[in-house]
Coordinates of C-alpha atoms in Angstrom, one line a residue:
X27 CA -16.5 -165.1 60.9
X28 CA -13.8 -166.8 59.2
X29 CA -10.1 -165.4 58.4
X30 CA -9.5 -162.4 56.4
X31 CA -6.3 -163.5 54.5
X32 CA -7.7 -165.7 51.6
X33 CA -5.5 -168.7 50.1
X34 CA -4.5 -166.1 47.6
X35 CA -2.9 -164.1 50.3
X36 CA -1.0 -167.1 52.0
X37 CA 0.1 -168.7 48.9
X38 CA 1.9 -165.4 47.7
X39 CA 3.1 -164.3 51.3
X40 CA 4.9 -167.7 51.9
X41 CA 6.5 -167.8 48.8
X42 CA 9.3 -165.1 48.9
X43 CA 11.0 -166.6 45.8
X44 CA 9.1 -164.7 43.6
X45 CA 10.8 -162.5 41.4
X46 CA 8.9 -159.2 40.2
X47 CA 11.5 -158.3 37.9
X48 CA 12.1 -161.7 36.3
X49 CA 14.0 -161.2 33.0
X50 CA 12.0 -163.1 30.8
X51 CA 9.0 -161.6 32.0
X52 CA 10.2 -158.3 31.7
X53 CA 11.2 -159.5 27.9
X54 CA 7.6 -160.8 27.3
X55 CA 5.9 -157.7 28.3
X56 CA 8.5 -155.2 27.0
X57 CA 7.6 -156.9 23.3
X58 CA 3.5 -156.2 24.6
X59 CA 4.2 -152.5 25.1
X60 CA 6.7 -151.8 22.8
X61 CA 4.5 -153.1 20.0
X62 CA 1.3 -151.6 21.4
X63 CA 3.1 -148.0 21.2
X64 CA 4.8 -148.9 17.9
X65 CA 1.1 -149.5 16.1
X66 CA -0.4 -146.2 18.8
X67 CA 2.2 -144.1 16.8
X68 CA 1.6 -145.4 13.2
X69 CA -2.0 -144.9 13.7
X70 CA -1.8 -141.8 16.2
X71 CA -3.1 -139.8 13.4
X72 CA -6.5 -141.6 13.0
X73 CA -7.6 -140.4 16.1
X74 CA -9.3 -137.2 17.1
X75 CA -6.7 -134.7 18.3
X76 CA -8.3 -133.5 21.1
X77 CA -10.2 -136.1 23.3
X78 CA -14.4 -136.5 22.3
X79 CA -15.5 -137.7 26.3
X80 CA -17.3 -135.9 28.5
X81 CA -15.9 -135.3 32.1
X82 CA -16.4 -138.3 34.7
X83 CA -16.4 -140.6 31.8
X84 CA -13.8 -143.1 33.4
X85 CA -15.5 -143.4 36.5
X86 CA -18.1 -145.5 34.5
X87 CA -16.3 -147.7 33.0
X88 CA -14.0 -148.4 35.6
X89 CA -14.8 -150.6 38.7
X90 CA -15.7 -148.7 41.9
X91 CA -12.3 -150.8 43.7
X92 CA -9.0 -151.9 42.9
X93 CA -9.0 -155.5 42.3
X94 CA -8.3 -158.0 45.0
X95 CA -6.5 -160.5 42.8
X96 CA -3.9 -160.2 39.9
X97 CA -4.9 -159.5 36.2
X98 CA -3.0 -160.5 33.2
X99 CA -1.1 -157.6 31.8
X100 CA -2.9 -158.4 28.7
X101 CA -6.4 -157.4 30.2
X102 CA -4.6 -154.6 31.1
X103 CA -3.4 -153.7 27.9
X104 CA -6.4 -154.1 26.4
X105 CA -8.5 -151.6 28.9
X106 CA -5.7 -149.1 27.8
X107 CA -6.7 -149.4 24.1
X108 CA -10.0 -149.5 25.5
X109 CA -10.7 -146.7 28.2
X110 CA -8.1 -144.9 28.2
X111 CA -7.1 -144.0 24.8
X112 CA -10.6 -142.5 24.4
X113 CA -9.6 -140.4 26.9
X114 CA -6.2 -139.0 25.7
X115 CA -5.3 -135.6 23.8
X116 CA -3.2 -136.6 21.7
X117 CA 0.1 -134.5 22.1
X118 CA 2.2 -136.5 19.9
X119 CA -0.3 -136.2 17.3
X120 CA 1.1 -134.5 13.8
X121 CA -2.3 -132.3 14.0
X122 CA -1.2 -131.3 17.1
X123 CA -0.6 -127.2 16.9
X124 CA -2.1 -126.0 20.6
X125 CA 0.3 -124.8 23.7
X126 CA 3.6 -125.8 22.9
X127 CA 4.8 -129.1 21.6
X128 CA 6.3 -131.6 24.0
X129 CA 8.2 -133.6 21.7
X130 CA 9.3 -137.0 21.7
X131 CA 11.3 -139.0 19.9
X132 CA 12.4 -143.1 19.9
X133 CA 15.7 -141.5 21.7
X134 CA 13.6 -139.8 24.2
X135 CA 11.7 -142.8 25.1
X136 CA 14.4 -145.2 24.7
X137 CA 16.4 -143.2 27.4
X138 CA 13.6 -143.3 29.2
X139 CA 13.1 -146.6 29.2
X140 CA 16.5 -146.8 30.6
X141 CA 16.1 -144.1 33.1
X142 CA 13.1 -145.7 34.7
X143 CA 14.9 -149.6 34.2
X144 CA 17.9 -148.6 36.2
X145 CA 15.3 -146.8 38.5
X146 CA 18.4 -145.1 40.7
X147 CA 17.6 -142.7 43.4
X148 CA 20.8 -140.2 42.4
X149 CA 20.6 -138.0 45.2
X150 CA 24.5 -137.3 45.7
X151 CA 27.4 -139.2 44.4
X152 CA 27.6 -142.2 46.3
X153 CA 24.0 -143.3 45.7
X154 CA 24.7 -143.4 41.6
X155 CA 27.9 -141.8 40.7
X156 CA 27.0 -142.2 37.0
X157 CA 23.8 -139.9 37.3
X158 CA 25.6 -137.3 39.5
X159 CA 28.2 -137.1 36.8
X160 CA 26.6 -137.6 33.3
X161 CA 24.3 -134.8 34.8
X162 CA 27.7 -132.4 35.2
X163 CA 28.6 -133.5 31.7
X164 CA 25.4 -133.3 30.0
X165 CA 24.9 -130.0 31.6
X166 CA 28.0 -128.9 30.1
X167 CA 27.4 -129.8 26.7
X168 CA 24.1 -128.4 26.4
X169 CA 25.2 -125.0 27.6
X170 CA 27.9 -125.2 25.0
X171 CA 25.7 -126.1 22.2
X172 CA 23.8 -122.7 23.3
X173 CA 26.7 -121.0 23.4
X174 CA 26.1 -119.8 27.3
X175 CA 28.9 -118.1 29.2
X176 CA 31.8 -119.9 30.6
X177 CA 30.7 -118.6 34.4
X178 CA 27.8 -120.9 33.8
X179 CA 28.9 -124.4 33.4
X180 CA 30.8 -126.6 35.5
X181 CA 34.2 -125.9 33.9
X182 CA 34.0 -122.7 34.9
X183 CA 32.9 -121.9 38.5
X184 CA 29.0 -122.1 37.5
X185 CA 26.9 -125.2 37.0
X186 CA 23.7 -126.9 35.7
X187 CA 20.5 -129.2 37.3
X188 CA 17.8 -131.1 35.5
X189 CA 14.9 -129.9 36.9
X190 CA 11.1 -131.5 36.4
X191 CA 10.1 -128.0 35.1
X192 CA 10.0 -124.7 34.8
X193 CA 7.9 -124.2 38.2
X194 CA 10.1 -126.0 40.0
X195 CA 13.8 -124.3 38.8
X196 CA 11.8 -120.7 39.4
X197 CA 11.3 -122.7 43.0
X198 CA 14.6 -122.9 43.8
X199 CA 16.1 -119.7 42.1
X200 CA 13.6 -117.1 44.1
X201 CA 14.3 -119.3 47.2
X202 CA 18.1 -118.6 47.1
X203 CA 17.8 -114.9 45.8
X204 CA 15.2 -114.4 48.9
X205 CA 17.9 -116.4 51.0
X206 CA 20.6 -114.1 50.0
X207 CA 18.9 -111.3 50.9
X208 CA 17.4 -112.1 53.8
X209 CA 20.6 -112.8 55.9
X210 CA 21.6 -109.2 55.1
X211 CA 18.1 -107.2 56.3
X212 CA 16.9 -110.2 58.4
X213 CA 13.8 -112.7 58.0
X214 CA 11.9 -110.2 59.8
X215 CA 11.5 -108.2 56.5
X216 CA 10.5 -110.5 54.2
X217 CA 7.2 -108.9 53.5
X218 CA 9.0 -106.0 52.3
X219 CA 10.6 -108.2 49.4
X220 CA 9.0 -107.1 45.5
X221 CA 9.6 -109.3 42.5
X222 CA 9.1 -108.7 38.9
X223 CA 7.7 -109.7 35.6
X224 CA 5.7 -108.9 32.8
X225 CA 2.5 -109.2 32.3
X226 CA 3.3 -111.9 29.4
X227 CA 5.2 -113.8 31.9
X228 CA 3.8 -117.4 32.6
X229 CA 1.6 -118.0 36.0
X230 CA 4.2 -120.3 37.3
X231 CA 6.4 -117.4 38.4
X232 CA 3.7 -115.6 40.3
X233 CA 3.0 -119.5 41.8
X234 CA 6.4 -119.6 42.8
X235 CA 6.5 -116.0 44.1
X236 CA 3.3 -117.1 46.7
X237 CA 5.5 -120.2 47.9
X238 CA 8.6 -118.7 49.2
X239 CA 6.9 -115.7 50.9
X240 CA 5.9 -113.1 49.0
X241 CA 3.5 -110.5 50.1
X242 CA 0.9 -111.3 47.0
X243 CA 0.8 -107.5 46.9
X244 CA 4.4 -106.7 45.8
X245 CA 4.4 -109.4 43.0
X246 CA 4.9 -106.8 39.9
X247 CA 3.1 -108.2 36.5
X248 CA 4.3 -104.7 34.8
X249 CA 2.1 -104.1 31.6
X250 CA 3.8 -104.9 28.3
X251 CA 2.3 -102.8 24.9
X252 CA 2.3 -103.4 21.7
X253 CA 5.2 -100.3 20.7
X254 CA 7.9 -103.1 22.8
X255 CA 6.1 -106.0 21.0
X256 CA 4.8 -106.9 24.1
X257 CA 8.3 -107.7 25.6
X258 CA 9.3 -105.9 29.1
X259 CA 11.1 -102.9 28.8
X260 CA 13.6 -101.5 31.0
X261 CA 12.0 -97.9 31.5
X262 CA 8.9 -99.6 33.1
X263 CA 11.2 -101.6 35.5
X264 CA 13.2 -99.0 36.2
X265 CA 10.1 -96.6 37.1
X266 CA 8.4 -99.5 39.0
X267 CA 11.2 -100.6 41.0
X268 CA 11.6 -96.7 42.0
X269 CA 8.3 -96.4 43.3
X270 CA 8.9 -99.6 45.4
X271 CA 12.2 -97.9 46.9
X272 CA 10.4 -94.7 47.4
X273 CA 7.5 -96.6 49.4
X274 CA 10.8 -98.4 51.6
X275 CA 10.0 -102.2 50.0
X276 CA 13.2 -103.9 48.9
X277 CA 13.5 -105.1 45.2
X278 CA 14.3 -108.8 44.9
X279 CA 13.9 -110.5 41.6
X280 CA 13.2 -109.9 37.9
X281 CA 11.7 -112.7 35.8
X282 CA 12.6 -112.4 32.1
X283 CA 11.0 -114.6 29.3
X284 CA 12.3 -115.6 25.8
X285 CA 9.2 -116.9 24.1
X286 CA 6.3 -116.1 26.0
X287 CA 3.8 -118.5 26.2
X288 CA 1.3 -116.3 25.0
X289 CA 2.8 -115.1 21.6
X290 CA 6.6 -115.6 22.3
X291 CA 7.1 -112.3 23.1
X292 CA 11.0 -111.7 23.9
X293 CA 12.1 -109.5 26.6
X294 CA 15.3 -107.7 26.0
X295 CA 18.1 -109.2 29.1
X296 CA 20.9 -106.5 28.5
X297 CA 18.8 -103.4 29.0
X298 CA 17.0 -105.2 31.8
X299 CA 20.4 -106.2 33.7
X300 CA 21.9 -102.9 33.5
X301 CA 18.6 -101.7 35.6
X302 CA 18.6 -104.8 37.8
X303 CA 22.7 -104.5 38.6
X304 CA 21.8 -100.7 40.2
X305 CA 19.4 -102.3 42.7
X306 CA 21.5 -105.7 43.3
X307 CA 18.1 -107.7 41.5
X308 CA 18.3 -111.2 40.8
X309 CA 17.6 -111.9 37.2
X310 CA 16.4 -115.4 36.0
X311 CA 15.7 -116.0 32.5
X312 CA 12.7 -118.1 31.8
X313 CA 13.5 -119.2 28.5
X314 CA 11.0 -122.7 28.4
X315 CA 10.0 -123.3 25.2
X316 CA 12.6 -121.0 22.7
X317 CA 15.4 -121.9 24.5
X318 CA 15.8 -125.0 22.5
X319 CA 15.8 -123.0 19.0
X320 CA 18.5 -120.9 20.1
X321 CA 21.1 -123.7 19.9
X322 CA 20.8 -122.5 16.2
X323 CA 23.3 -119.8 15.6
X324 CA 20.5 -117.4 13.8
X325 CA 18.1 -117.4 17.0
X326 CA 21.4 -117.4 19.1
X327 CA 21.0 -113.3 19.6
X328 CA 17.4 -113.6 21.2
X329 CA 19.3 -114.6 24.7
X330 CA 22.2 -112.2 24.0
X331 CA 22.9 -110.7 27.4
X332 CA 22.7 -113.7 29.2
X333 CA 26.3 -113.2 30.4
X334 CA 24.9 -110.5 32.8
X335 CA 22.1 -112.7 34.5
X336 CA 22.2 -115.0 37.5
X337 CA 20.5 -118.3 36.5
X338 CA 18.6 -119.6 32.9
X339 CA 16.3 -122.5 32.4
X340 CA 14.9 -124.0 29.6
X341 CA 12.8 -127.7 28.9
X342 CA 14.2 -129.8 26.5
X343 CA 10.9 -131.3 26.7
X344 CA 9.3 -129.2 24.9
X345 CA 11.2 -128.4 21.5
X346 CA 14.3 -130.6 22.2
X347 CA 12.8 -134.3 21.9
X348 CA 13.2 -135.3 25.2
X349 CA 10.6 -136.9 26.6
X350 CA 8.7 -135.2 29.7
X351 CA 9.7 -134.3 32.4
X352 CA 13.5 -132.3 31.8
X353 CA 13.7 -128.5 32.6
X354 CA 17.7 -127.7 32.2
X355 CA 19.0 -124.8 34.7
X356 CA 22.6 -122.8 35.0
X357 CA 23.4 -120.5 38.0
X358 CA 26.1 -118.6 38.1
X359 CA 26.8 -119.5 41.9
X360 CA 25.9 -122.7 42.5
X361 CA 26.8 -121.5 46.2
X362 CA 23.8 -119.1 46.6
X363 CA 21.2 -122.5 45.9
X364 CA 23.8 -124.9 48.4
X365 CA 23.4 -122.3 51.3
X366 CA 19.4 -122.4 50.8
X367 CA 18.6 -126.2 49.7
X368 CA 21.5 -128.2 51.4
X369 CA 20.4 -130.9 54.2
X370 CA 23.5 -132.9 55.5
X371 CA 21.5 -135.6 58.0
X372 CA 23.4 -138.4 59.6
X373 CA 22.0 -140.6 57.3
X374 CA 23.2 -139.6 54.3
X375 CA 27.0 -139.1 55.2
X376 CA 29.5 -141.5 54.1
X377 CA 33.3 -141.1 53.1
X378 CA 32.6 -139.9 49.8
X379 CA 30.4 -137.0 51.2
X380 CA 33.9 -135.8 53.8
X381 CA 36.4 -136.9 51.2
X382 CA 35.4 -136.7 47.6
X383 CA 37.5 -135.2 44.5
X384 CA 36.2 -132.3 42.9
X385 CA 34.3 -134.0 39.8
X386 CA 32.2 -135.6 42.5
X387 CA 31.2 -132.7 44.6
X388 CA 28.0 -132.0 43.1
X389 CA 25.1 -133.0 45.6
X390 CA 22.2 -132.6 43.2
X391 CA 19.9 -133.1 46.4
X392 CA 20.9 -129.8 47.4
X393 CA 20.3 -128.3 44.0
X394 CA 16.7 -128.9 44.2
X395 CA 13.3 -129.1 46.3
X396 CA 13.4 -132.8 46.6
X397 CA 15.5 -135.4 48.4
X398 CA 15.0 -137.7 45.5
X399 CA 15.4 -137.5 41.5
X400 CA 15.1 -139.2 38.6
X401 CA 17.9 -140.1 36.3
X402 CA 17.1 -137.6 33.7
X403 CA 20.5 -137.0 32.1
X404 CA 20.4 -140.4 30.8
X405 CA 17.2 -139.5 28.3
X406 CA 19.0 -135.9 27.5
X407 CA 22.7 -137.7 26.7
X408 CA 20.9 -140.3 24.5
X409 CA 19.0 -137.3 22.8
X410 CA 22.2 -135.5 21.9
X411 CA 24.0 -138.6 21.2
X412 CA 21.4 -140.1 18.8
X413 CA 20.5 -136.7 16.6
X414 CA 23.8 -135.2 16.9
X415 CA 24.1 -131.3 17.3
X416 CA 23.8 -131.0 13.4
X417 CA 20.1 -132.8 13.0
X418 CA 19.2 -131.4 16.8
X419 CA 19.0 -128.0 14.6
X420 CA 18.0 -128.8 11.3
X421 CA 15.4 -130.5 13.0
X422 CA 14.3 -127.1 14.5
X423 CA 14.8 -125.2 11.5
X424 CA 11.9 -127.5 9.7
X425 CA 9.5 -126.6 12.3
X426 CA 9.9 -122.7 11.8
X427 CA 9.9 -123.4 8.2
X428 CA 6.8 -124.9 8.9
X429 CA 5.7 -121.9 10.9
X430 CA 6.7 -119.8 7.8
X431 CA 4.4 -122.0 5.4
X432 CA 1.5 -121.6 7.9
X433 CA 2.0 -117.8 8.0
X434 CA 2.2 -117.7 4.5
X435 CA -1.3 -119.8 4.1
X436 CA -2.7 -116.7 6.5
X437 CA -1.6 -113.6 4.8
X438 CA -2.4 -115.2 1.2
X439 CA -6.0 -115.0 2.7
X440 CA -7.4 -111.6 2.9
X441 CA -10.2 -112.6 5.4
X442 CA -7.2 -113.5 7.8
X443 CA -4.5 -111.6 9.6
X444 CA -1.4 -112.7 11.5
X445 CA -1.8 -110.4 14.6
X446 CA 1.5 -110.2 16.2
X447 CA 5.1 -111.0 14.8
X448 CA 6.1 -114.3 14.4
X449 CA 9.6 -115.4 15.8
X450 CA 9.7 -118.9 15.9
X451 CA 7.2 -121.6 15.4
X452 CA 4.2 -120.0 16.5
X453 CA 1.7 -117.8 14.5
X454 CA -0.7 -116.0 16.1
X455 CA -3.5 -115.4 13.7
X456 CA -7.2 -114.6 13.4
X457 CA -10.3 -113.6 11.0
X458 CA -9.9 -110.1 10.5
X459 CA -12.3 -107.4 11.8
X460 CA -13.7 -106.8 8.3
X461 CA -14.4 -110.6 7.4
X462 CA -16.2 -110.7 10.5
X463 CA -18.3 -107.7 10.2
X464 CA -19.5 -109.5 6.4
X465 CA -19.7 -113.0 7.8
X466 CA -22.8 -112.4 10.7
X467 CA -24.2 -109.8 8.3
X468 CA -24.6 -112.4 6.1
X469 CA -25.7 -115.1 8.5
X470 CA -27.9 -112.6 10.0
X471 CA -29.2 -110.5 7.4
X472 CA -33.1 -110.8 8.3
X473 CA -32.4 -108.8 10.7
X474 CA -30.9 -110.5 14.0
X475 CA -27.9 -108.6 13.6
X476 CA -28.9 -105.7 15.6
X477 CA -28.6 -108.4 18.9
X478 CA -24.7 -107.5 18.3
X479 CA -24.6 -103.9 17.6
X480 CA -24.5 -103.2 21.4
X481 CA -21.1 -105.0 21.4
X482 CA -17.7 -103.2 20.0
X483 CA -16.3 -103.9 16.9
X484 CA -13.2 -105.8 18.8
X485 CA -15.5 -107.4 20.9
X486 CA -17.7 -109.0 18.0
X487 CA -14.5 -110.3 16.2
X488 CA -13.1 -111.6 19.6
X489 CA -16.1 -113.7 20.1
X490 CA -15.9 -115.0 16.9
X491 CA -12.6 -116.2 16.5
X492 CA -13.1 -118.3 19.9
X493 CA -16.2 -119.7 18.1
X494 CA -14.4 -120.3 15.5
X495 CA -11.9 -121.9 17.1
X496 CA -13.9 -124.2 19.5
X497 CA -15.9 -125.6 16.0
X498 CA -12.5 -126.6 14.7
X499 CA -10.9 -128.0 17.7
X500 CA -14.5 -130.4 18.3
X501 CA -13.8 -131.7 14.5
X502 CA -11.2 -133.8 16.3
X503 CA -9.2 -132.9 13.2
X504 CA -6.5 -131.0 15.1
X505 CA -6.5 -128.8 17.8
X506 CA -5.4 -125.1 18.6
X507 CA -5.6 -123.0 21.6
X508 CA -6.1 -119.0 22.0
X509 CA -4.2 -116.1 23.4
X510 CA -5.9 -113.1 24.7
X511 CA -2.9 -110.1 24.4
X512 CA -3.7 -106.3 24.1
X513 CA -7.6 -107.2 24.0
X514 CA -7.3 -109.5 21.0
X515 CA -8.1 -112.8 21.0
X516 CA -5.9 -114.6 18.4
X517 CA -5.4 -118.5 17.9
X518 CA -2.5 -120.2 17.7
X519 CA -1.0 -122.3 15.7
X520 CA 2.7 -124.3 17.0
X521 CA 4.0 -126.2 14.8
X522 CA 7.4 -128.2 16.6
X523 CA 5.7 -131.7 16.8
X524 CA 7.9 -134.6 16.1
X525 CA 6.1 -136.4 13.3
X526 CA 4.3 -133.1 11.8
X527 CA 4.8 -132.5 7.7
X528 CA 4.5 -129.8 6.0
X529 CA 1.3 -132.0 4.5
X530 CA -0.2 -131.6 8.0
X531 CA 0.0 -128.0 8.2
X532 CA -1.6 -127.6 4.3
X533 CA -4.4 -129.9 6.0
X534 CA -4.8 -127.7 9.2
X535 CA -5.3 -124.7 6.8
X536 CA -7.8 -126.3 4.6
X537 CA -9.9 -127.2 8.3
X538 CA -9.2 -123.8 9.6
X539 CA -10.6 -122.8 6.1
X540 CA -13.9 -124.7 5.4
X541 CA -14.9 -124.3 9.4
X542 CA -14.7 -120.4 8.3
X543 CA -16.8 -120.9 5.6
X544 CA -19.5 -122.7 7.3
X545 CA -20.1 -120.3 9.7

């Protein structure tokens, strides 16, 4: 048999002068992708919202191995438009309403595009002391601009991170609140250790719970009704945590949201601190996706109380046009993550690390899970700078006015309801009970009908909104997803995407509309 290494091989592994970020290269296909994405996004709402293939579709049309010798970036680019654009939902799409946006904007991107150019690893100060400190200043600005206590920033003894998500800053926060603990009652007990939530609360918390250590059994989803508009209330804590003391477990950690995912619920932080303070509870406020709205002075009150909580987080990536992935988190003792997340191997010390000035003490490595992080203040600062606090908010106002014209679309409707309040940019509505009832007696009125008398009235309407909304969402003409809360099923409709109109939300109604009418 001959040699393995083919010409190809030797020809590139003897010449070391290549270059693989040659400047004009870089130029050439910068123009390629910049103007491919320039022409995606002018055209973005030709295509169907939510991807047509069926799963395992790129495993056909790709080949079986990765190829042996180089392709031109152009045949590249041209499998993109054809393979995997098919294959996209498109989330920057104005007929995008489902989840929650994750907005973009050319600042977003463009700060990305820096972010990923420089391509720093800035783990402490010394490895990028630009990242380590735009981070402590960017941090600073944004929990100014939502008006958070002075204990949380860096000017006063708190400070902030740029997490990847909301997963990950929960991560860290239960880690050092189980930390904290545990050197006082010893590791031994950590299965007596409870934590709380509602049961609104998103699944990352109970996620994170699992990873550092907690007994799956005293993870506390405490049931929300509709009388607290589905936010936690501090009775039901209060009564829960007791039975925990009674039964000799140890309370830990309460989770409050502001926004929900499900229906934005908001859970009330002052009356839930003053319980938490009696038993020494850690309280983290999980404020993802309506964090961003309340750097307007009128949604401001939703997170009133925060001055009594340990640690916040919200994702500018969502509803703050910074591109994925940016999830912003203050502690009030910075100390309480350092003693659980800090690693000082041989490797890493240098004289900045023993001798550095106090602007420079911030080792983000120790503020996280990972060794190794992203320049992610870069996109955030450019955000800020670019829109300016003034258009950051008016730009946030349009999409709850958008909200409001959606709503208003709904209730003009009788056959339609808005089924719980809204408070931002979500509405949560569906075909009423009644217009159900009259729609399958129609459509079944030889007789058929009787196949769904043997299901409740709720039951009937629930199964028919979800039909409804799986019809509209296969249109391709925009796409919505559901909430189940209190036994209804409702579908929701977030407006917050960067290039929606209030055009686009007429036209969503009008699909939501005729798809009702031919049922």
């Amino acid at each position: 048999m001959g040699s393995l290494t083919s010409d190809l091989e030797l020809e590139y592994n003897s010449n070391s002068s290549i270059n693989l970020l040659d400047s004009e290269e870089f130029r050439r296909q910068g123009h390629m992708f910049v103007d491919f994405m320039a022409e995606y996004y002018k055209n973005i709402d030709k295509y169907p919202v939510r991807s047509q293939v069926e799963p395992g579709y790129l495993k056909k049309r790709l080949p079986e191995s990765a190829p042996y010798s180089p392709e031109s970036v152009e045949t590249i680019l041209q499998d993109v438009r054809e393979h995997i654009v098919p294959g996209i939902t498109h989330w920057q799409s104005p007929n995008y309403f489902a989840y929650f946006p994750a907005t973009s904007s050319v600042a977003g991107i463009v700060g990305e595009m820096l972010s990923s150019g420089f391509n720093v690893v800035g783990l402490d100060w010394i490895s990028s002391p630009a990242a380590v400190e735009l981070e402590n200043i960017v941090m600073d600005w944004l929990g100014q601009m939502l008006d958070l206590p002075k204990s949380f920033l860096f000017s006063g003894n708190g400070g902030g991170v740029i997490q990847g998500t909301t997963c990950e800053a929960l991560l860290c926060t239960l880690t050092a609140a189980r930390d904290r603990v545990l050197k006082k009652i010893g590791r031994e007990n950590i299965s007596k250790l409870v934590v709380y939530s509602s049961d609104q609360t998103h699944c990352a918390f109970q996620k994170a719970a699992q990873i550092v250590g907690i007994d799956r059994k005293n993870i506390r989803a405490i049931k929300t009704t509709k009388s607290s508009s589905y936010g936690l209330s501090a009775e039901s804590v209060l009564s829960q945590i007791n039975l925990d003391v009674e039964a000799e477990l140890i309370p830990l950690f309460l989770c409050a949201t502001v926004g929900t995912t499900a229906i934005t619920a908001v859970d009330p932080l002052k009356p839930l601190c003053d319980v938490a303070k009696q038993f020494g509870i850690w309280v983290h406020v999980d404020a993802a996706y309506a964090g961003s709205a309340c750097i307007c002075p009128e949604f401001r009150h939703f997170i009133d109380g925060v001055e009594c909580v340990d640690s916040f987080s919200f994702n500018p990536h969502k509803w703050l046009f910074t591109t994925l992935d940016c999830c912003c988190l203050w502690v009030k003792d910075p100390s309480c993550l350092l003693s659980t997340l800090s690693t000082n191997p041989q490797y890493l010390k240098n004289e900045a690390t023993d001798q550095e000035p106090k602007e420079q003490e911030v080792r983000y490595k120790d503020w996280q899970i990972t060794l190794c992080r992203r320049f992610r203040s870069l996109k955030l600062w450019v955000v800020i700078r670019n829109f300016g606090v003034a258009n950051l908010r008016n730009f946030i106002r349009s999409h709850v006015g958008m909200a409001k014209l959606f709503e208003r679309l709904v209730t003009s409707d009788k056959r339609f309801e808005v089924a719980f309040p809204r408070k931002f940019s979500l509405v949560c509505f569906r075909v009423t009970p009644s217009a159900v009832m009259d729609k399958l007696r129609t459509k079944y009125k030889n007789g058929t009908y009787d196949q769904y008398r043997q299901f409740s009235e709720e039951e009937r309407t629930n199964e028919f909104n979800r039909e409804l909304l799986e019809s509209i969402n296969v249109s391709g003409k925009v796409f919505m997803t559901h909430a189940i809360v209190g036994g209804i099923y409702v579908l929701r409709f977030a407006a917050g995407n960067s290039m929606t109109m209030e055009s686009h939300v007429r036209a969503a109604w009008t699909v939501v509309q005729e798809h009702l009418e031919a049922f």
